[in-house]
Short mmCIF file of C-alpha atoms in Angstrom, two decimals:
data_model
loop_
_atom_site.label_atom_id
_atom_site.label_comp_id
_atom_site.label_asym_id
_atom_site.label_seq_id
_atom_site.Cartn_x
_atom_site.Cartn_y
_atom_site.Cartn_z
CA UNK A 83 3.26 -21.79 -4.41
CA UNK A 84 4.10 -18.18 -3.72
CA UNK A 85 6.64 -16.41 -1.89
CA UNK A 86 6.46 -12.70 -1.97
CA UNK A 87 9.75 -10.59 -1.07
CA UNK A 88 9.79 -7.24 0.51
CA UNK A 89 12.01 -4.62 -1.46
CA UNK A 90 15.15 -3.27 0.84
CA UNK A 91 17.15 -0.78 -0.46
CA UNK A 92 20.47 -2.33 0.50
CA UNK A 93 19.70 -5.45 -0.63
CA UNK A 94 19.74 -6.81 -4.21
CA UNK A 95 17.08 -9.53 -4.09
CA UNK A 96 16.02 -8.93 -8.02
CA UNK A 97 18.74 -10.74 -9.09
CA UNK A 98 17.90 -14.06 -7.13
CA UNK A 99 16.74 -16.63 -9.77
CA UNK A 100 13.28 -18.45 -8.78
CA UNK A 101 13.92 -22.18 -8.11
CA UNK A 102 10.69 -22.70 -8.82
CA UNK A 103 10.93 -20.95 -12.18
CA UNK A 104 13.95 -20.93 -13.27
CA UNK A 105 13.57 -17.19 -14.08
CA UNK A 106 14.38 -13.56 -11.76
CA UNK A 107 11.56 -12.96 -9.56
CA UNK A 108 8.98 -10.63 -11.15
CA UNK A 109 8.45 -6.98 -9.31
CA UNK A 110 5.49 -5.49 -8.80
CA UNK A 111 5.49 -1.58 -7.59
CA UNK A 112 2.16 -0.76 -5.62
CA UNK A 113 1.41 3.02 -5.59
CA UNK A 114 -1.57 3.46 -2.71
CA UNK A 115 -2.18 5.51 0.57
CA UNK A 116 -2.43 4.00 4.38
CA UNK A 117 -5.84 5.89 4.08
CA UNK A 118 -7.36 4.67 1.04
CA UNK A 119 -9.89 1.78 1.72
CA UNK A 120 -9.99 0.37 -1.87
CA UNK A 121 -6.04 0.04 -1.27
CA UNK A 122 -6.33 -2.44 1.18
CA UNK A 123 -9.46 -4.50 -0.85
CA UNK A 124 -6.89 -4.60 -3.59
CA UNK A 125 -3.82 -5.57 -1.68
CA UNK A 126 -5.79 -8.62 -0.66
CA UNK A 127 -7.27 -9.22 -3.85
CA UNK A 128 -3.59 -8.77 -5.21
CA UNK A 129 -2.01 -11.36 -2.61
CA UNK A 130 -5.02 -13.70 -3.54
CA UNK A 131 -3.73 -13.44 -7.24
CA UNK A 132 -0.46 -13.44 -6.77
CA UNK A 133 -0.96 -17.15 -4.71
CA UNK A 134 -2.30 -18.47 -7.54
CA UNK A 135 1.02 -17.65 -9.65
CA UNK A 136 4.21 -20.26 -9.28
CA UNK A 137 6.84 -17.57 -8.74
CA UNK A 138 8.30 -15.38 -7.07
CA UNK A 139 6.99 -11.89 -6.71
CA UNK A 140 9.08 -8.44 -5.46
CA UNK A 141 6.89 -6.03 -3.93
CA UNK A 142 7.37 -2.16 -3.27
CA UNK A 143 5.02 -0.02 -2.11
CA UNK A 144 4.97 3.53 -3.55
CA UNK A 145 3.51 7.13 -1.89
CA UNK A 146 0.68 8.57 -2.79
CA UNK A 147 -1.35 11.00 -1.11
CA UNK A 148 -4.87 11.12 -1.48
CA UNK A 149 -5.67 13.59 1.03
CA UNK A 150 -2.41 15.66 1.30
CA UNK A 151 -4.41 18.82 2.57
CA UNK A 152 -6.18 17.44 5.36
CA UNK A 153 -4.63 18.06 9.34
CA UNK A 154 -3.14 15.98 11.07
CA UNK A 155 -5.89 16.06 13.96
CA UNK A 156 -9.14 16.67 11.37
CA UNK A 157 -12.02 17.76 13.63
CA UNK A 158 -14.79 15.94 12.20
CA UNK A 159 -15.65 12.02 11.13
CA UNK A 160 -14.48 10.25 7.34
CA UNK A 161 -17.81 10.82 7.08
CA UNK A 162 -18.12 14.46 7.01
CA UNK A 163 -14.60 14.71 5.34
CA UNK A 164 -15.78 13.26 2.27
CA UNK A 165 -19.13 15.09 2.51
CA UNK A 166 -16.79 18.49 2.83
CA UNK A 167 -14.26 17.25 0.27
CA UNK A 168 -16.48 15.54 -2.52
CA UNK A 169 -19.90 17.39 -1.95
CA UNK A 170 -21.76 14.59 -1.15
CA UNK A 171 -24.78 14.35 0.94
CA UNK A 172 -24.50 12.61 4.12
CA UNK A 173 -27.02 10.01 2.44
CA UNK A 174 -24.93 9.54 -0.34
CA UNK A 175 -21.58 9.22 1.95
CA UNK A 176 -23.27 6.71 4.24
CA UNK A 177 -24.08 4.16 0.76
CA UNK A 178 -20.23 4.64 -0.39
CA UNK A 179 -19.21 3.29 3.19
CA UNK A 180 -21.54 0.64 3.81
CA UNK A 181 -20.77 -0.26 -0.29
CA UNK A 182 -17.15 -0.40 0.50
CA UNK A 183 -17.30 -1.86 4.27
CA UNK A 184 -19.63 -4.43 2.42
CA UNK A 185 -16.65 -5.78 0.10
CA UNK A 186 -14.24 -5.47 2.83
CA UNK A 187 -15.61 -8.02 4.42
CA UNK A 188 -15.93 -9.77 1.28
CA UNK A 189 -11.80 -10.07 1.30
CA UNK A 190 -11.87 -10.74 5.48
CA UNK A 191 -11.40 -7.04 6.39
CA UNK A 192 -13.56 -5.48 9.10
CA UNK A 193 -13.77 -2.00 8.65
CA UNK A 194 -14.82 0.07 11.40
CA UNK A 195 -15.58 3.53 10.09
CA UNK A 196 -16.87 4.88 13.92
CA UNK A 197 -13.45 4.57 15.03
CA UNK A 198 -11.70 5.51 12.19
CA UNK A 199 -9.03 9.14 12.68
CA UNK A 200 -9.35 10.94 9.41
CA UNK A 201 -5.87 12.46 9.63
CA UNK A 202 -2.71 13.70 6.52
CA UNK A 203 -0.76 10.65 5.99
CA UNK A 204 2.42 11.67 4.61
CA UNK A 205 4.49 11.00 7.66
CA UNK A 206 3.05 7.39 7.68
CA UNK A 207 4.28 7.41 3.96
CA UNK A 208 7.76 8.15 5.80
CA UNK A 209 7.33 5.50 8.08
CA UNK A 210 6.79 2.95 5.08
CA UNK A 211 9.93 3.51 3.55
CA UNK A 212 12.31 4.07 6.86
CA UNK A 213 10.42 -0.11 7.06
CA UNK A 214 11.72 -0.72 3.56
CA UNK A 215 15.09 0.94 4.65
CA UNK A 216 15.14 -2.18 7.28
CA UNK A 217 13.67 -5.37 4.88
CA UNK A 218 10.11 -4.40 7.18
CA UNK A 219 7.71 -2.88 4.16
CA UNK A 220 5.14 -5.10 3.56
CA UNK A 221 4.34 -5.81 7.42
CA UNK A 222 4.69 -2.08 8.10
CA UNK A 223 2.27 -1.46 5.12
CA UNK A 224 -0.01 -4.27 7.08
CA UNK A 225 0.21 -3.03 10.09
CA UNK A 226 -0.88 0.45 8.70
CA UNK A 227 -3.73 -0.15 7.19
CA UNK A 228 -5.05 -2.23 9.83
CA UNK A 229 -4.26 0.42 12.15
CA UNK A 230 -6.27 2.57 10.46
CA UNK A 231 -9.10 0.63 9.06
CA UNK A 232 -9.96 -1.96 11.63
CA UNK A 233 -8.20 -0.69 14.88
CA UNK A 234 -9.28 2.39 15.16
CA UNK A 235 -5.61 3.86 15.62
CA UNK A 236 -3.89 7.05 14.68
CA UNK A 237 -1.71 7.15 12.17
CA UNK A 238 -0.73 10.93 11.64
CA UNK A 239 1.84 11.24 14.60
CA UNK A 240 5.01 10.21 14.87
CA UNK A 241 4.39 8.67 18.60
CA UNK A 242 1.88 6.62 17.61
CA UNK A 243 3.82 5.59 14.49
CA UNK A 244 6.67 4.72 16.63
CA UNK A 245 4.27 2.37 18.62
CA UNK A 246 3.27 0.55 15.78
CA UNK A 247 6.43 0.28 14.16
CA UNK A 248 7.60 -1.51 17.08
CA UNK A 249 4.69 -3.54 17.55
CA UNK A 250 6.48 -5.24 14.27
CA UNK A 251 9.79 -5.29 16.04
CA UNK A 252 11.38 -1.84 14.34
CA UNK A 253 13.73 0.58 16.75
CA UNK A 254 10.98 2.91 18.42
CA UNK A 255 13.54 4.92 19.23
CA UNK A 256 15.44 5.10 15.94
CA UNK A 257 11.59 5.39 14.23
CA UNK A 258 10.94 8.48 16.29
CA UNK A 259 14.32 10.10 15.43
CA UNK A 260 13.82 9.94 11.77
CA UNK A 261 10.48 10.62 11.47
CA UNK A 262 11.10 13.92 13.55
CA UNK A 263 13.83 14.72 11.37
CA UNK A 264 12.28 13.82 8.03
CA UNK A 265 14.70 11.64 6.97
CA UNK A 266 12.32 9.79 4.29
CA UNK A 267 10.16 12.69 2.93
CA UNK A 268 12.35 13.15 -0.35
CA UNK A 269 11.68 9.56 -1.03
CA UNK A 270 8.30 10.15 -0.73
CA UNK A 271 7.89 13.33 -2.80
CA UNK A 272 10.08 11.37 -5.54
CA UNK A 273 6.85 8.89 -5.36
CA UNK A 274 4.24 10.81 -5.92
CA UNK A 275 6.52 12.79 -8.58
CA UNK A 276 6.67 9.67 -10.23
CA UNK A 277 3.17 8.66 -9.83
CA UNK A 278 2.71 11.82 -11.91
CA UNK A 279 4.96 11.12 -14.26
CA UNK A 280 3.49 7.79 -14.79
CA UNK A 281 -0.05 9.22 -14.93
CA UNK A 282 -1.40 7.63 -11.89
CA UNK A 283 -4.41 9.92 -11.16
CA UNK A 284 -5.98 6.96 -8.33
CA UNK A 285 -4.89 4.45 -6.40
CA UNK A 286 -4.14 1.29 -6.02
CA UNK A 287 -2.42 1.44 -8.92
CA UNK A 288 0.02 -1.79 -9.44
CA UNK A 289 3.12 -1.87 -12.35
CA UNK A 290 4.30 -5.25 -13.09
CA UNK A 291 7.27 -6.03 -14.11
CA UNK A 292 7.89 -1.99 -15.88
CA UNK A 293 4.98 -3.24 -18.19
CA UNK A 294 2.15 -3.45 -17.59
CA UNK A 295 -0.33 -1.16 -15.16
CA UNK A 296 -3.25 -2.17 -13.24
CA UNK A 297 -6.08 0.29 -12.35
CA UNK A 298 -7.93 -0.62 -9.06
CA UNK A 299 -9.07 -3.32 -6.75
CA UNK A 300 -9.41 -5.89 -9.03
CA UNK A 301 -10.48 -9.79 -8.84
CA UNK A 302 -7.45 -11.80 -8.34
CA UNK A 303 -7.56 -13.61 -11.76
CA UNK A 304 -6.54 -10.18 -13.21
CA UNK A 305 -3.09 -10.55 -11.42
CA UNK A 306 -2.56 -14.05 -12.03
CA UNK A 307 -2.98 -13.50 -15.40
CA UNK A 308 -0.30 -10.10 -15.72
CA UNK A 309 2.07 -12.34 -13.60
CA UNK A 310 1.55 -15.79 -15.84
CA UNK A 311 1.61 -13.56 -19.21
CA UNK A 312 5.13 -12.07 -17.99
CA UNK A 313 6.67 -15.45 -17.71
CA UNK A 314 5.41 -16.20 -21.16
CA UNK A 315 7.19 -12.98 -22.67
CA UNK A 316 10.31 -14.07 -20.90
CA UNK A 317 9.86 -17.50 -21.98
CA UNK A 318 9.51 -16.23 -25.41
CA UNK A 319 12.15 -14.15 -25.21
CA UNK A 320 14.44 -16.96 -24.43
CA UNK A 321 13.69 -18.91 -26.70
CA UNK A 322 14.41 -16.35 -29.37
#
């Protein structure tokens, strides 16, 4: 049994003991970008592991920006992006998206890279932690990468941020004020800072518990396993 709870900064919910385990609920800090299409493989892959594990897990999801150069309102396709950005040939760009679109669906994600708005995602980065501001991460983080992937939406302006922050019942309104004002991008530099700091070079990169770091979309068993081996250390530790 699983139940995952979304980080909010006013709200101390690491110190709530695990009924099912007898033990504080084990965080897990997610560095990734709204943009990145292995980031969304691996959240799924990550929730898939992370049912499999009789705790309690605390998630926060961490800036990073994989793109931070690119407009807002980018010209030309994901396609000729990466061809521009990586050098690839537009042969060589069409196998990496039909590769990843293939595995996608793999995890129940339909990616739709025709509709897809190659666009700077810092602001949605903003948006992500005004959600964890209001207990609203995780389903703003959802929402996001749906958005982008599957839905063909735009998520590099504020008005269309402020739609689908609502769409999850957040203040339109309020979301609109504070993204115009920038009320969240020190929290979001401090991110990537500390992605740096950490030595996170890609993404999705996962920390559990302060411990141990996870490189990468990987098969569910690999999280099980971190979050399992953590309870042993704590058991362990008790028992000392």
């Amino acid at each position: 049994m699983l139940k995952v709870t979304d980080t909010n900064t006013s709200a101390a919910t690491a110190s709530t003991t695990s009924p099912l385990t007898g033990v504080d609920p084990i965080k897990v800090d997610i560095w990734s970008d709204v943009q990145c299409p292995w980031c969304y493989i691996g959240k799924r892959k990550f929730e898939a592991g992370a049912a499999q594990f009789d705790g309690i897990v605390e998630v926060e999801y961490h800036s990073f920006e994989l793109s931070p150069d690119t407009p807002v309102d980018y010209a030309g396709t994901p396609s000729e992006y990466l061809s521009e950005a990586k050098g690839m040939s537009a042969g060589q760009v069409a196998e990496m998206l039909e590769r990843v679109t293939g595995i996608a669906e793999s995890v129940g994600l339909h990616y739709d890279y025709d509709s897809v708005h190659q666009t700077n995602t810092v602001i949605s980065h903003e948006l992500l932690h005004y959600a964890k501001a209001h207990g609203r991460q995780i389903d703003m983080k959802e929402r996001l990468l749906k958005a982008y992937f599957v839905d063909g939406r735009h998520i590099g302006r504020i008005e269309d941020l402020a739609d689908l922050a609502a769409e999850i019942g957040l203040d339109r309104a309020d979301v609109v004020r504070a993204l115009t004002a920038h009320d969240f991008l020190a929290d979001v530099k401090a991110d990537v800072a500390l992605a740096t700091e950490y030595g996170i070079q890609g993404v999705p990169f996962f920390v559990i518990d302060g411990k141990y770091g996870i490189s990468g979309a990987q098969d569910p068993a690999t999280f099980t396993q971190a979050l399992n081996q953590i309870l042993t250390e704590r058991s362990e530790e008790k028992i000392a």
